[in-house]
mmCIF file of C-alpha atoms and ligand atoms in Angstrom:
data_model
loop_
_atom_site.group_PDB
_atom_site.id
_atom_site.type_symbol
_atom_site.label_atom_id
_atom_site.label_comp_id
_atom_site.label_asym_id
_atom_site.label_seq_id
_atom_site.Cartn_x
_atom_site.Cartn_y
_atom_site.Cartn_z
ATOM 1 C CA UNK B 1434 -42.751 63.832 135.642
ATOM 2 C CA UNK B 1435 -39.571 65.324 134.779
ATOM 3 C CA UNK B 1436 -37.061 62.784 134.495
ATOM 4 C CA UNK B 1437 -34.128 64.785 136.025
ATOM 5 C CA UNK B 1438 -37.171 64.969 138.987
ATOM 6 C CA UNK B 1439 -37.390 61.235 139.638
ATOM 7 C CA UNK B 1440 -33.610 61.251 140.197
ATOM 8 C CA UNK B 1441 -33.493 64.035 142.420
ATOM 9 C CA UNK B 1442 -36.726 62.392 144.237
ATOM 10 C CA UNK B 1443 -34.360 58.792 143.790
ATOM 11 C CA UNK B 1444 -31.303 60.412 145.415
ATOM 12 C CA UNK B 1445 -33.818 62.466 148.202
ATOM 13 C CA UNK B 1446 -35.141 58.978 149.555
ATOM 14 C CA UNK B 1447 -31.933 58.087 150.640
ATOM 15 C CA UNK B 1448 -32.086 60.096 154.220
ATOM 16 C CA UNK B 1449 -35.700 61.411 153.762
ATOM 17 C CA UNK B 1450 -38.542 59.818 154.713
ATOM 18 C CA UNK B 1451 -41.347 58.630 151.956
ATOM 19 C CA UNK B 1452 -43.934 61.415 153.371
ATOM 20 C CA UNK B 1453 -41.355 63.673 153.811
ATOM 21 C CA UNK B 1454 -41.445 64.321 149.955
ATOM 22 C CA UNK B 1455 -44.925 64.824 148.110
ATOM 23 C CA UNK B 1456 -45.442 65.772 144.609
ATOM 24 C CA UNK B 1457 -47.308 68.090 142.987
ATOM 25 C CA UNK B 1458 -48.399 69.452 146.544
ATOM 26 C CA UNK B 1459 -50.947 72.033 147.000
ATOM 27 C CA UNK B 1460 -49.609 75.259 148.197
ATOM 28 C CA UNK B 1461 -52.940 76.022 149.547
ATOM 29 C CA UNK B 1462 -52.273 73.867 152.407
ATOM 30 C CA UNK B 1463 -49.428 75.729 153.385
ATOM 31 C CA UNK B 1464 -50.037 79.487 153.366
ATOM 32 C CA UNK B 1465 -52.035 81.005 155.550
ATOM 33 C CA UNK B 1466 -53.645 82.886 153.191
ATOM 34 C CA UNK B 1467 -54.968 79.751 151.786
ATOM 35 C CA UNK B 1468 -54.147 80.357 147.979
ATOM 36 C CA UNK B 1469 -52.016 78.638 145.656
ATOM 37 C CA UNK B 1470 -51.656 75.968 142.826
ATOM 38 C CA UNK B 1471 -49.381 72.907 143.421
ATOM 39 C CA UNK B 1472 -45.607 72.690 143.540
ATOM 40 C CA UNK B 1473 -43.970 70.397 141.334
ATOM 41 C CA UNK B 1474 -41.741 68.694 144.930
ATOM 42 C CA UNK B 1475 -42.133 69.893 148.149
ATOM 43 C CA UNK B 1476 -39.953 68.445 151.010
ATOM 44 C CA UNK B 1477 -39.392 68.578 154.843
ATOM 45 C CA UNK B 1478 -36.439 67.985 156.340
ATOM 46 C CA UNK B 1479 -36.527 67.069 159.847
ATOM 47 C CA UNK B 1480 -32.573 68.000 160.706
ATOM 48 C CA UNK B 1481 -29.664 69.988 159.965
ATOM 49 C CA UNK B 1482 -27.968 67.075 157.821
ATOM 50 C CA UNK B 1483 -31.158 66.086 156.195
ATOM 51 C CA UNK B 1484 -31.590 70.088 155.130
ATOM 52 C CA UNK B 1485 -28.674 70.699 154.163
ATOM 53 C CA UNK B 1486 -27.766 67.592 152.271
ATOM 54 C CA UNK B 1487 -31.040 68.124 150.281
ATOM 55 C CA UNK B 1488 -30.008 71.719 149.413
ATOM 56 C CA UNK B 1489 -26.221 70.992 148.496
ATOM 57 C CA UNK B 1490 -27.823 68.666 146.048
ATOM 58 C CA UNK B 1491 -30.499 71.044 144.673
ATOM 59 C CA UNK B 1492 -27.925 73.699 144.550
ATOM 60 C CA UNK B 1493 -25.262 71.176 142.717
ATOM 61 C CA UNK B 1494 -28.044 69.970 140.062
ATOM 62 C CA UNK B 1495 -29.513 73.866 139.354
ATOM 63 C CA UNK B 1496 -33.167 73.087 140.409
ATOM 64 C CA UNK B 1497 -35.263 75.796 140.664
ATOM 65 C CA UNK B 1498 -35.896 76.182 144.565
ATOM 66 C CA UNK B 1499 -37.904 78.153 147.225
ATOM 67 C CA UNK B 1500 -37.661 78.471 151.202
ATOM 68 C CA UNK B 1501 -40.694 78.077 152.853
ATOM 69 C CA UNK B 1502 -41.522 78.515 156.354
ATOM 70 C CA UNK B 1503 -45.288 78.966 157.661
ATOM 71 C CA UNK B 1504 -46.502 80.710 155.103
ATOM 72 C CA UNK B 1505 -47.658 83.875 156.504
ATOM 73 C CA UNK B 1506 -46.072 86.602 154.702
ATOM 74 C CA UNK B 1507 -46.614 85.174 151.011
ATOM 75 C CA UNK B 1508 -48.821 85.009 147.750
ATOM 76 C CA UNK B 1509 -48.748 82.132 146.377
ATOM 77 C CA UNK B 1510 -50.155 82.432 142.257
ATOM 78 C CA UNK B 1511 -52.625 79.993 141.004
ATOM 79 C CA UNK B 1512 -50.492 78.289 138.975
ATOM 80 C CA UNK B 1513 -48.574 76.648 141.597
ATOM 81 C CA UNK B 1514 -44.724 76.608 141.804
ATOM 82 C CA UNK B 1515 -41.894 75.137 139.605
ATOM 83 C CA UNK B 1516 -39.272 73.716 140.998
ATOM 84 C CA UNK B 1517 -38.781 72.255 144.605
ATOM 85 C CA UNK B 1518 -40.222 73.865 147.742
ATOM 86 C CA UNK B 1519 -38.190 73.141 151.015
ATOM 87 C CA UNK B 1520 -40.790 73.464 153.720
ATOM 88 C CA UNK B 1521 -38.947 73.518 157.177
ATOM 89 C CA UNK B 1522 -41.758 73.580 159.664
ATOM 90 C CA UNK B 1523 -40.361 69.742 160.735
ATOM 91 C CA UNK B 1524 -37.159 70.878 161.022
ATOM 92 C CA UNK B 1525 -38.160 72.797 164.334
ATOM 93 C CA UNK B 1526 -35.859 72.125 167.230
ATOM 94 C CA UNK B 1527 -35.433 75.081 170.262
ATOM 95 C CA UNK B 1528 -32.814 74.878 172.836
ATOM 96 C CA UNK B 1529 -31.609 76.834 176.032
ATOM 97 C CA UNK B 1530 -28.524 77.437 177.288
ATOM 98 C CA UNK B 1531 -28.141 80.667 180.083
ATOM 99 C CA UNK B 1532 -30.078 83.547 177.916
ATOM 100 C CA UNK B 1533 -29.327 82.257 174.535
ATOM 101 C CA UNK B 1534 -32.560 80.479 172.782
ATOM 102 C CA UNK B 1535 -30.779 78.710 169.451
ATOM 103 C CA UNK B 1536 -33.762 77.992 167.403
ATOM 104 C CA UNK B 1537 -33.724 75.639 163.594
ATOM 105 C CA UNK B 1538 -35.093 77.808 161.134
ATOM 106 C CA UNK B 1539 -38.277 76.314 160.791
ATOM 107 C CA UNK B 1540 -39.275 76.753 164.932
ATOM 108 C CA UNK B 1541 -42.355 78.438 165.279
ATOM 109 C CA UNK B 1542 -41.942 82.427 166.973
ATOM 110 C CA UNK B 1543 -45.001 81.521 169.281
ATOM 111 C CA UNK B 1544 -43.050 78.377 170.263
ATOM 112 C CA UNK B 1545 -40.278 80.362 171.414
ATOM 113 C CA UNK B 1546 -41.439 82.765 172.890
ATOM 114 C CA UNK B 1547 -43.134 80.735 175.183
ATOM 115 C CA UNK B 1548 -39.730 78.615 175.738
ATOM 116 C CA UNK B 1549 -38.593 81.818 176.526
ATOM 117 C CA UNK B 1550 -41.132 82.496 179.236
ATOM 118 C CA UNK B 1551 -41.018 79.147 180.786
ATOM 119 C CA UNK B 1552 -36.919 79.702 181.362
ATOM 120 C CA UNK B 1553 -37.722 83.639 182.546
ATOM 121 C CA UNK B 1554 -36.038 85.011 179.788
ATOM 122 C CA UNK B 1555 -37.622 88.244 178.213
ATOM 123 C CA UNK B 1556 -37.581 90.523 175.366
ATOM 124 C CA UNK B 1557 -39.281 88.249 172.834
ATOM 125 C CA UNK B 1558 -42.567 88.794 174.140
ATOM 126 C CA UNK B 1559 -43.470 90.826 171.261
ATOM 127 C CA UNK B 1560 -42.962 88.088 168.436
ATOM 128 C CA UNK B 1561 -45.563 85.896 170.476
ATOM 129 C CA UNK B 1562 -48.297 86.769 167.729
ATOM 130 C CA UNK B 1563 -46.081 86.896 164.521
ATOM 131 C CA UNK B 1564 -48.323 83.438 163.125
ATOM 132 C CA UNK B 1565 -44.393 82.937 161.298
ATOM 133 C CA UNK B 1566 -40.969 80.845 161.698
ATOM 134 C CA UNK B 1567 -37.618 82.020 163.063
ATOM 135 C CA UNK B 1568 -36.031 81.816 159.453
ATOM 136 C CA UNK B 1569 -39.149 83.951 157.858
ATOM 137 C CA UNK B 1570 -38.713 86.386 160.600
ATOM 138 C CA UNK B 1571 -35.285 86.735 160.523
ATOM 139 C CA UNK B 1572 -35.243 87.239 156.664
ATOM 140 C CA UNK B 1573 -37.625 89.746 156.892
ATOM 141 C CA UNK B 1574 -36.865 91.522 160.471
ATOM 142 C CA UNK B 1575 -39.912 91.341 161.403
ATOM 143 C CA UNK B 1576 -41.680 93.129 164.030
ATOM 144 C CA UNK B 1577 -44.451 94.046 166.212
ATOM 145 C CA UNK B 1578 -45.270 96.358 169.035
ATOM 146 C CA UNK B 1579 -41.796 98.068 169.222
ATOM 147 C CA UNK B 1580 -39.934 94.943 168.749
ATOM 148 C CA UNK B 1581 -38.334 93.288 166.380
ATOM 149 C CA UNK B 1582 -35.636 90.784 165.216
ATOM 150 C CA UNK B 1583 -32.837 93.380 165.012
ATOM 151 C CA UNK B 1584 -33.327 93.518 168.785
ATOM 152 C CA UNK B 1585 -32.861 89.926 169.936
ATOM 153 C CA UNK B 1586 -30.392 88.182 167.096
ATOM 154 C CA UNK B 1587 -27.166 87.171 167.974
ATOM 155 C CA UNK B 1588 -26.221 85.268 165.371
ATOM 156 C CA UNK B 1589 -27.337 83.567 162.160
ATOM 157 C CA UNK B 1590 -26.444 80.753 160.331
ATOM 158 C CA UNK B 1591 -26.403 80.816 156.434
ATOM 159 C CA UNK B 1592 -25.975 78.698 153.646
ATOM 160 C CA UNK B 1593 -25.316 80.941 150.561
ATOM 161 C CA UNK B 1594 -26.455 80.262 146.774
ATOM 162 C CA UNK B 1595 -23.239 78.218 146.064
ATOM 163 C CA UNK B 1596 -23.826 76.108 149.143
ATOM 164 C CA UNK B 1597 -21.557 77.663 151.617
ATOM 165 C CA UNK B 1598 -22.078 78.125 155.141
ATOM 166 C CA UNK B 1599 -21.039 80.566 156.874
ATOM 167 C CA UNK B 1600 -22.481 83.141 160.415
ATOM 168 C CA UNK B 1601 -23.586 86.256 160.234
ATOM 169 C CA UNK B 1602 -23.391 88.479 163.573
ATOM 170 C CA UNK B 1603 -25.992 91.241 164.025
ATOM 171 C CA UNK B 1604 -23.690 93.867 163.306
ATOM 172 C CA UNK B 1605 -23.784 92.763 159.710
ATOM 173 C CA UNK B 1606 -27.049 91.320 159.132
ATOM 174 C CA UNK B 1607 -28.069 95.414 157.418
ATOM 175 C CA UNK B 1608 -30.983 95.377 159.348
ATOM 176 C CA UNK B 1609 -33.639 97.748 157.938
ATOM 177 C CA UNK B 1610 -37.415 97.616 157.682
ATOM 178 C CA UNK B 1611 -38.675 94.816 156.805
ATOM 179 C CA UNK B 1612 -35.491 93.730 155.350
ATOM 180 C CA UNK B 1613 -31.901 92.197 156.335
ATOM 181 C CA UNK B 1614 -28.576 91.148 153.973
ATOM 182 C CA UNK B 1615 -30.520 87.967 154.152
ATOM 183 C CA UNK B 1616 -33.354 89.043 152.138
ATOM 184 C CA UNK B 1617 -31.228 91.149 149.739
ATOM 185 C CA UNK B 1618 -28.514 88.286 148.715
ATOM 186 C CA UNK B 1619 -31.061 85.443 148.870
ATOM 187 C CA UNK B 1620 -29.390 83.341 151.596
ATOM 188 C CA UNK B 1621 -31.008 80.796 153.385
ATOM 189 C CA UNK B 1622 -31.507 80.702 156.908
ATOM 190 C CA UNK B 1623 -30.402 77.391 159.095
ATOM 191 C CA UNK B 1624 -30.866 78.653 162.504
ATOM 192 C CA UNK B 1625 -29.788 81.487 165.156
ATOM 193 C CA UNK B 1626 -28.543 82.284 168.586
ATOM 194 C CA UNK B 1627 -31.134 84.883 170.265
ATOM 195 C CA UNK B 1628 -29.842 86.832 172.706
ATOM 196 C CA UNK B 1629 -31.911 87.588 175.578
ATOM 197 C CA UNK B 1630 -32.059 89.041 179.311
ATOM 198 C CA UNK B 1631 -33.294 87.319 182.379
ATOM 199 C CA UNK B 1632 -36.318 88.607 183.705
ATOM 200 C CA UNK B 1633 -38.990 87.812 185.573
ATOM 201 C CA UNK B 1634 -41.861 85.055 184.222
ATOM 202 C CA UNK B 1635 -44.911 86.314 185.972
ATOM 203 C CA UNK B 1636 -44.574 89.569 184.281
ATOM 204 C CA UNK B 1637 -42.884 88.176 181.011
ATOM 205 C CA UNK B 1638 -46.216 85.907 180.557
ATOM 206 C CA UNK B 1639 -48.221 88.853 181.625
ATOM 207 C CA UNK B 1640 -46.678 90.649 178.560
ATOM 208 C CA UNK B 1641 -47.579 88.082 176.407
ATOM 209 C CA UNK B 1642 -51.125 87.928 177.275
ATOM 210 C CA UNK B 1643 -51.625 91.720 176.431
ATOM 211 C CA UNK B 1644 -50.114 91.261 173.269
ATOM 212 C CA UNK B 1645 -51.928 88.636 172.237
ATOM 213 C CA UNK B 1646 -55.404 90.388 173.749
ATOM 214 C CA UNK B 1647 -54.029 93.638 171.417
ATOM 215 C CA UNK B 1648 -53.906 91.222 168.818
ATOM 216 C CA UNK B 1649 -57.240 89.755 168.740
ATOM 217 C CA UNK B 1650 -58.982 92.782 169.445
ATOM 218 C CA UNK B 1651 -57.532 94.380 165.947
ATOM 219 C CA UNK B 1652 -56.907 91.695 163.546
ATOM 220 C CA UNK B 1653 -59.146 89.619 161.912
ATOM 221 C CA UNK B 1654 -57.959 86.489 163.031
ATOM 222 C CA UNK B 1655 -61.035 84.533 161.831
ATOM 223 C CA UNK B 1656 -60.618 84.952 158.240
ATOM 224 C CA UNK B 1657 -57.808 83.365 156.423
ATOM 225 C CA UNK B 1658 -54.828 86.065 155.141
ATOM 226 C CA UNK B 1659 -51.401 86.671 154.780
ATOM 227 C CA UNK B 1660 -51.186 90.023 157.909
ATOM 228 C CA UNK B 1661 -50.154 93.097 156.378
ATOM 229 C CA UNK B 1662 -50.357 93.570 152.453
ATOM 230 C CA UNK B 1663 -48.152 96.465 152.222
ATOM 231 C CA UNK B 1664 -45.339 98.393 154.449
ATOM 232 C CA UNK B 1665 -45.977 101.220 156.245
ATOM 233 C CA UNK B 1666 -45.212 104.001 153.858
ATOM 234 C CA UNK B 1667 -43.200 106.757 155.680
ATOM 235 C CA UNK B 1668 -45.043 109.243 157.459
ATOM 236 C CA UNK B 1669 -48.378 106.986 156.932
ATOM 237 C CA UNK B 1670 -50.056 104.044 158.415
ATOM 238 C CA UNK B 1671 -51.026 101.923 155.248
ATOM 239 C CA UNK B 1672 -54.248 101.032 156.701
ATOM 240 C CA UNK B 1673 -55.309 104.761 157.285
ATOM 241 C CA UNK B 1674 -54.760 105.638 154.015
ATOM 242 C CA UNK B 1675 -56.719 102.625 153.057
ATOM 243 C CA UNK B 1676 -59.404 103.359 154.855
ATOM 244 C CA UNK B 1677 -59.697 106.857 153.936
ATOM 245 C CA UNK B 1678 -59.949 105.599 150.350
ATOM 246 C CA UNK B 1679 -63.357 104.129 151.568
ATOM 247 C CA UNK B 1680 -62.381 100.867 150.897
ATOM 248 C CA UNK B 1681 -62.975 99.145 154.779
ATOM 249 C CA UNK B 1682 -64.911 96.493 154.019
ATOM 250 C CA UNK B 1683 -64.380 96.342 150.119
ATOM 251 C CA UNK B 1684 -65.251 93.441 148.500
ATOM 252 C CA UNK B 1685 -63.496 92.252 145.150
ATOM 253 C CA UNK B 1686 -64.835 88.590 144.388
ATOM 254 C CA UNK B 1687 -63.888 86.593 146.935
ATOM 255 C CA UNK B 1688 -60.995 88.832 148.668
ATOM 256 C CA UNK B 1689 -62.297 91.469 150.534
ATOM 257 C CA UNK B 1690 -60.126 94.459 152.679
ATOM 258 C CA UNK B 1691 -60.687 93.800 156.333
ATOM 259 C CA UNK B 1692 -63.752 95.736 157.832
ATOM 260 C CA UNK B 1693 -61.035 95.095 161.627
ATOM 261 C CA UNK B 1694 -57.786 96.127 160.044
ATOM 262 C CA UNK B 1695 -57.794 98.043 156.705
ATOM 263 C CA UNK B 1696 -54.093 96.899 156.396
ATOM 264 C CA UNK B 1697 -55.286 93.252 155.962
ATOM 265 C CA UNK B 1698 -56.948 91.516 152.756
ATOM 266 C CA UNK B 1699 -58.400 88.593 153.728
ATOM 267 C CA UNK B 1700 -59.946 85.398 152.336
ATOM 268 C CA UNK B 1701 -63.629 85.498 152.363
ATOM 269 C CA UNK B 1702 -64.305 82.008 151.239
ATOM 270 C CA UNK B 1703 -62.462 80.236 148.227
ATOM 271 C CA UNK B 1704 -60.926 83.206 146.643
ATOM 272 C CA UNK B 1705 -57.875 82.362 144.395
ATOM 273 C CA UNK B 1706 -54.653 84.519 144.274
ATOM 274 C CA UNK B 1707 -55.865 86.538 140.568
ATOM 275 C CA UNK B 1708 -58.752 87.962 143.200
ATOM 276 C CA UNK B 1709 -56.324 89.123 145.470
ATOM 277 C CA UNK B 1710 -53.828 90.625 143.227
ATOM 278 C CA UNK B 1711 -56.713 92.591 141.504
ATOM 279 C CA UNK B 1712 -57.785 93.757 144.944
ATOM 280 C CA UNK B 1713 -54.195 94.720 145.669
ATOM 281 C CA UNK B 1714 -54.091 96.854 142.546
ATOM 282 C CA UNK B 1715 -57.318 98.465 143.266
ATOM 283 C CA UNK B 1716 -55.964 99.544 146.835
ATOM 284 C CA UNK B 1717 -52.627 100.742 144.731
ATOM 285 C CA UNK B 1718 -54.544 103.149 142.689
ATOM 286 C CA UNK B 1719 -57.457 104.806 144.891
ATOM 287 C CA UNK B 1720 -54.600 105.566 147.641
ATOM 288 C CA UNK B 1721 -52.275 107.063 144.862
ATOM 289 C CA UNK B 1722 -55.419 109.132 143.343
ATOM 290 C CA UNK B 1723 -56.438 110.139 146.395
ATOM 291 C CA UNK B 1724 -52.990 110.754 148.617
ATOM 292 C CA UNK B 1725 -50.527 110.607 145.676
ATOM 293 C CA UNK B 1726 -48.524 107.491 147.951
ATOM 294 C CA UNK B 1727 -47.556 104.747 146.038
ATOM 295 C CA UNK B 1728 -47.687 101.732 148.806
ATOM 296 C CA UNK B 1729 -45.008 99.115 148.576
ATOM 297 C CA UNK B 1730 -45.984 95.160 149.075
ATOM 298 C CA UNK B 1731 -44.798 93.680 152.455
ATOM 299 C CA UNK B 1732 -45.986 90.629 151.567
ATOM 300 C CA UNK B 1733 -44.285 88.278 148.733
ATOM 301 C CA UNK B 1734 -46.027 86.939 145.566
ATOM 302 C CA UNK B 1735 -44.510 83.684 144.329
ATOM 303 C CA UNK B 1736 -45.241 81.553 141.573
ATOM 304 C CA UNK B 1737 -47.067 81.506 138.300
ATOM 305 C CA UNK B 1738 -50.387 82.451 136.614
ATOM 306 C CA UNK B 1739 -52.197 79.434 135.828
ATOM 307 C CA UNK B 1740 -52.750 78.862 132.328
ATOM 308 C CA UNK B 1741 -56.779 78.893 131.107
HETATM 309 C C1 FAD Z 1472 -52.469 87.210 161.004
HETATM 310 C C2 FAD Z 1472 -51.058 87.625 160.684
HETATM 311 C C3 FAD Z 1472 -50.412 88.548 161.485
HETATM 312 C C4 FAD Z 1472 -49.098 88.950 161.197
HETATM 313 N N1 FAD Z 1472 -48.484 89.863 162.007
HETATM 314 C C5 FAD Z 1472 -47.229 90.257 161.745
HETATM 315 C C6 FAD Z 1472 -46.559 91.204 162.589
HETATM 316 O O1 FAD Z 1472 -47.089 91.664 163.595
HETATM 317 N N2 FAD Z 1472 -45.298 91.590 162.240
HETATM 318 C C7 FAD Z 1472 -44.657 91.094 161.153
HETATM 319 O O2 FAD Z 1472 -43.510 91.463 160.908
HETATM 320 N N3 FAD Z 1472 -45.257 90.201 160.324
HETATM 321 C C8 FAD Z 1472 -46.506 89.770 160.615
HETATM 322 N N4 FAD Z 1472 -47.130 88.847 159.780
HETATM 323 C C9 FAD Z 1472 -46.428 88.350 158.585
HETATM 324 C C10 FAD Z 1472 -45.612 87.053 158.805
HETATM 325 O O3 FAD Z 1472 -46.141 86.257 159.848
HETATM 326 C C11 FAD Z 1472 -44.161 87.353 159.104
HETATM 327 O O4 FAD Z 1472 -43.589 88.071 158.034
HETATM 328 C C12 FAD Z 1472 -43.318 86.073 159.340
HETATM 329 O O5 FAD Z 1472 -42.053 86.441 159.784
HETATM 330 C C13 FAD Z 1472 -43.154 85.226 158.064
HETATM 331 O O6 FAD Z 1472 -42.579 83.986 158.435
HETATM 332 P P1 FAD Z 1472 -42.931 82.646 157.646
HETATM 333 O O7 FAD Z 1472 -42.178 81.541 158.289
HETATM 334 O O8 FAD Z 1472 -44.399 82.463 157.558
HETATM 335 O O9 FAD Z 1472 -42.340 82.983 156.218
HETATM 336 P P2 FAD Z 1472 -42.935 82.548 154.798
HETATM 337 O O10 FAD Z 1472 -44.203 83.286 154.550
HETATM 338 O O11 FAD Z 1472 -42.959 81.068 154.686
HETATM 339 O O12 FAD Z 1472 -41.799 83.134 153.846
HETATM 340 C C14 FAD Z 1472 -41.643 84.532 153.706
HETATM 341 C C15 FAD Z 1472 -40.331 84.809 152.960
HETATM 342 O O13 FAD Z 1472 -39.240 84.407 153.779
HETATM 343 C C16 FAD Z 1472 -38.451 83.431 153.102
HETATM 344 N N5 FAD Z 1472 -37.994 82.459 154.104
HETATM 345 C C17 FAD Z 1472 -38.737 81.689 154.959
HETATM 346 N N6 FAD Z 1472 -37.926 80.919 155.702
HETATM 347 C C18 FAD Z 1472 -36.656 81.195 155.312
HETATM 348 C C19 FAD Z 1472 -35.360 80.705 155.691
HETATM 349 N N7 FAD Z 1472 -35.190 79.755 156.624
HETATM 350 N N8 FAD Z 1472 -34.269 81.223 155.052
HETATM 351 C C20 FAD Z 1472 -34.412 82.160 154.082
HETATM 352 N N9 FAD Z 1472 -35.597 82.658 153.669
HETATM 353 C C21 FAD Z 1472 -36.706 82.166 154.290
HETATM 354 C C22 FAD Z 1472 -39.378 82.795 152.079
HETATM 355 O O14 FAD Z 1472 -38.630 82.229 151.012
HETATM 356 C C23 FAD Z 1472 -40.222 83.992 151.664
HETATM 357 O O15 FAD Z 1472 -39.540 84.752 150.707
HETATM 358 C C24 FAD Z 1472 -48.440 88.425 160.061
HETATM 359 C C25 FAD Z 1472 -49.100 87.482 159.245
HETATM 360 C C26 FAD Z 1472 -50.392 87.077 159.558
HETATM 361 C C27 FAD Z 1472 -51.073 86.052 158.684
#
């Protein structure tokens, strides 16, 4: 290993725990896509200090370093990571206080939203589904079924390249589609404040159940993938075009476009991330030859080729 490595790990043990750092971790086990080589370091913190100690260090000593939440918007490449992943799913903690949910940045959306239910509070019914964590969604604004983030953030906290830390209000978070100030100036999430009304449960839970019924009638939740490969192109549903390309169904080794949700590529067995990214540029060129749209990648692709 790296030497500068074992005294990052050396200095890391200090306030983490021993299986709260694992080398050379499989990035497989932590996408929902199920594809990816190893990391070099991947760590959890479990609290605010803990996170944010670890990144002021790997900030300080210029280690390469990536944010990971669930998962479930990325591409990991074959050839694994370099550099330290900071997985945050331990570092989960959701509290109430009147109609303000302040969730860490790795909480899981279903988690709140059902915290949300259980204290009557509604309008984040719609994130119930989004298989992702509050710092993921944030980043992203993401969205479903005429919600989305930009409708329930208060207020983020951020820790900026150089290590500062600072909030950002929704009024300046430059919330567009699929994207935020987050996502363009590479901050990192720590948690938010989301704002929400009271309302009542039986119908708030009843909202919930629709969307998740909407969900499992069109997505195909049986098969592993990372939701929607590419944006919605305006004045297009990516998934129509898609699918009008006669590729519902297509099969390109072992990644094959959803025969439930053109939109969605999923993982038919064992494929690795080359299949996918040749299936991607497959779907790329029949839509362009056929509707002249060139469709933009929602999802992210991380990581290196692996060497043969
Ligand atoms: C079956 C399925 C259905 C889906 N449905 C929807 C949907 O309806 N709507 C929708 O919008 N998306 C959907 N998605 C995509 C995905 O769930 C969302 O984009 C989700 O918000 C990603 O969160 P994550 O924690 O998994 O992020 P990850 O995939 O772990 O990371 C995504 C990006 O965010 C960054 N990131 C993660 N956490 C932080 C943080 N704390 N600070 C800074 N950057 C961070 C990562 O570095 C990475 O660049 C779906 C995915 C699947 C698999």
């Amino acid at each position: 290993m790296h030497g500068n490595y074992e005294r990052l790990i050396y200095f890391l043990k200090n306030f983490l725990k021993d299986e709260n750092i694992k080398i050379s971790e499989s990035m497989k086990k932590h996408t929902t896509f199920n594809i990816g080589g190893p990391c070099d370091i991947m760590i959890f913190p479990e609290s605010e200090y803990e996170f944010i100690k670890s990144m002021k260090e790997i900030i300080d000593k210029k280690f390469p370093y990536f944010i990971l939440g669930s998962g479930s918007n990325i591409i990991v490449k074959d050839g694994g990571i370099r550099g330290i992943v900071i997985n945050l799913t331990k570092f989960n903690k959701i509290s109430v206080k009147e109609n303000i949910i302040n969730a860490k940045a790795g909480a899981k959306l279903c988690d709140i939203s059902n915290i949300a239910c259980k204290n009557s509070l509604s309008g984040f019914e719609f994130a119930c589904g989004i298989p992702g964590t509050i710092g993921g969604a944030v980043t992203m604004n993401a969205g479903a079924y005429d919600g989305e983030m930009s409708h329930v953030i208060h207020k983020v906290k951020v820790m900026d390249y150089e290590g500062n830390i600072f909030d950002i209000y929704n009024e300046n978070m430059d919330f567009g589609y699929r994207s935020t100030v987050i996502m363009k100036k590479k901050y990192v999430v720590i948690d938010c404040d989301i704002l929400l009304q009271f309302g009542d449960k039986n119908k708030i839970q009843e909202n919930i159940n629709d969307f998740t019924i909407r969900r499992n009638l069109k997505q195909p939740l049986d098969y592993p993938s990372a939701g929607s490969v590419f944006k919605r192109p305006e004045g297009y549903f990516a998934g129509k075009l898609i699918e009008d390309s006669d590729l519902r169904g297509y099969i390109h080794k072992n990644a094959m476009v959803s025969d439930k949700h053109c939109g969605f590529i999923v993982n038919r067995s064992c494929a690795n991330s080359k299949d996918v990214l040749e299936l991607i540029d497959i779907i790329k060129r029949k839509v362009y030859e056929n509707f002249k749209v060139e469709l933009e990648l929602e999802v992210r692709i991380i990581g290196e080729d692996k060497e043969n």
